[in-house]
XYZ file of C-alpha atoms in Angstrom:
91
model
C 117.350 100.602 198.373
C 114.826 100.798 201.062
C 113.616 103.579 202.566
C 115.260 103.654 205.666
C 118.555 103.933 204.102
C 118.005 106.375 201.493
C 116.334 108.586 204.982
C 119.357 107.375 206.886
C 121.369 110.155 206.822
C 119.200 113.399 206.584
C 116.319 111.663 210.217
C 117.153 112.072 213.188
C 114.803 110.203 215.956
C 115.396 110.799 219.304
C 112.888 110.462 222.163
C 112.528 112.464 225.334
C 111.622 112.213 228.463
C 110.358 115.270 230.448
C 110.213 113.285 233.802
C 112.434 109.741 232.864
C 113.055 107.081 235.928
C 116.104 105.779 236.814
C 115.962 102.741 234.223
C 116.002 104.812 231.654
C 119.532 105.173 229.702
C 117.830 107.803 226.824
C 118.174 111.530 226.421
C 115.451 113.088 229.602
C 114.417 117.312 229.717
C 113.140 119.207 227.633
C 112.571 119.029 224.187
C 113.988 122.256 223.166
C 116.835 121.955 225.005
C 118.227 119.165 223.797
C 116.976 120.774 220.689
C 119.713 123.607 221.302
C 122.311 121.236 222.329
C 122.251 118.770 219.501
C 121.605 121.229 216.039
C 124.373 124.565 216.016
C 122.499 125.597 212.767
C 118.242 124.623 212.133
C 118.629 126.461 209.105
C 116.147 124.727 206.884
C 115.811 122.677 209.249
C 112.020 120.319 209.949
C 111.391 118.764 212.973
C 108.376 116.385 213.154
C 106.816 116.380 217.098
C 104.753 114.408 218.217
C 102.459 114.439 222.323
C 100.486 117.216 223.780
C 99.471 120.248 222.815
C 101.352 121.533 225.708
C 104.396 120.432 224.902
C 104.939 121.237 221.264
C 103.093 125.224 222.190
C 105.381 125.558 224.460
C 107.977 124.258 222.368
C 107.027 126.484 219.967
C 107.150 129.394 221.799
C 110.661 128.900 223.461
C 111.952 128.644 220.244
C 110.386 132.185 219.054
C 112.406 133.574 222.348
C 115.444 132.366 221.147
C 115.037 134.522 218.140
C 113.521 131.346 215.501
C 111.147 131.686 212.052
C 108.899 129.102 213.044
C 105.900 127.873 210.413
C 104.264 125.515 211.622
C 101.826 122.979 210.758
C 99.661 120.468 213.276
C 97.281 117.827 212.751
C 95.269 115.746 215.763
C 94.434 112.183 216.007
C 93.036 111.193 218.603
C 93.760 113.482 220.476
C 97.752 113.716 219.824
C 99.124 116.230 218.311
C 101.017 116.275 215.527
C 103.397 119.284 214.420
C 105.660 120.033 211.558
C 107.964 122.626 212.112
C 110.210 124.434 209.667
C 112.768 127.312 211.404
C 114.192 129.752 209.600
C 116.732 131.556 211.477
C 116.131 135.344 212.583
C 119.100 138.044 212.532
């Protein structure tokens, strides 16, 4: 069985453009808004981000402000930062 078939039930890929052109039919807006809209329970969830430091750090700051405990690791390659984030709900 290919790796794609094995992970298809537990992996969601959502490209999001902050400012989309009219030809774009996908999601647009800010990443934290899409996360809030799509997921009721983030407990035990891992989110992998790829983008600018400003996008990643901004998303982490906002998610912390709504009560999520964020544990993140950053990997830098060619001026793009890759984030691996684990969320735990804080009550």
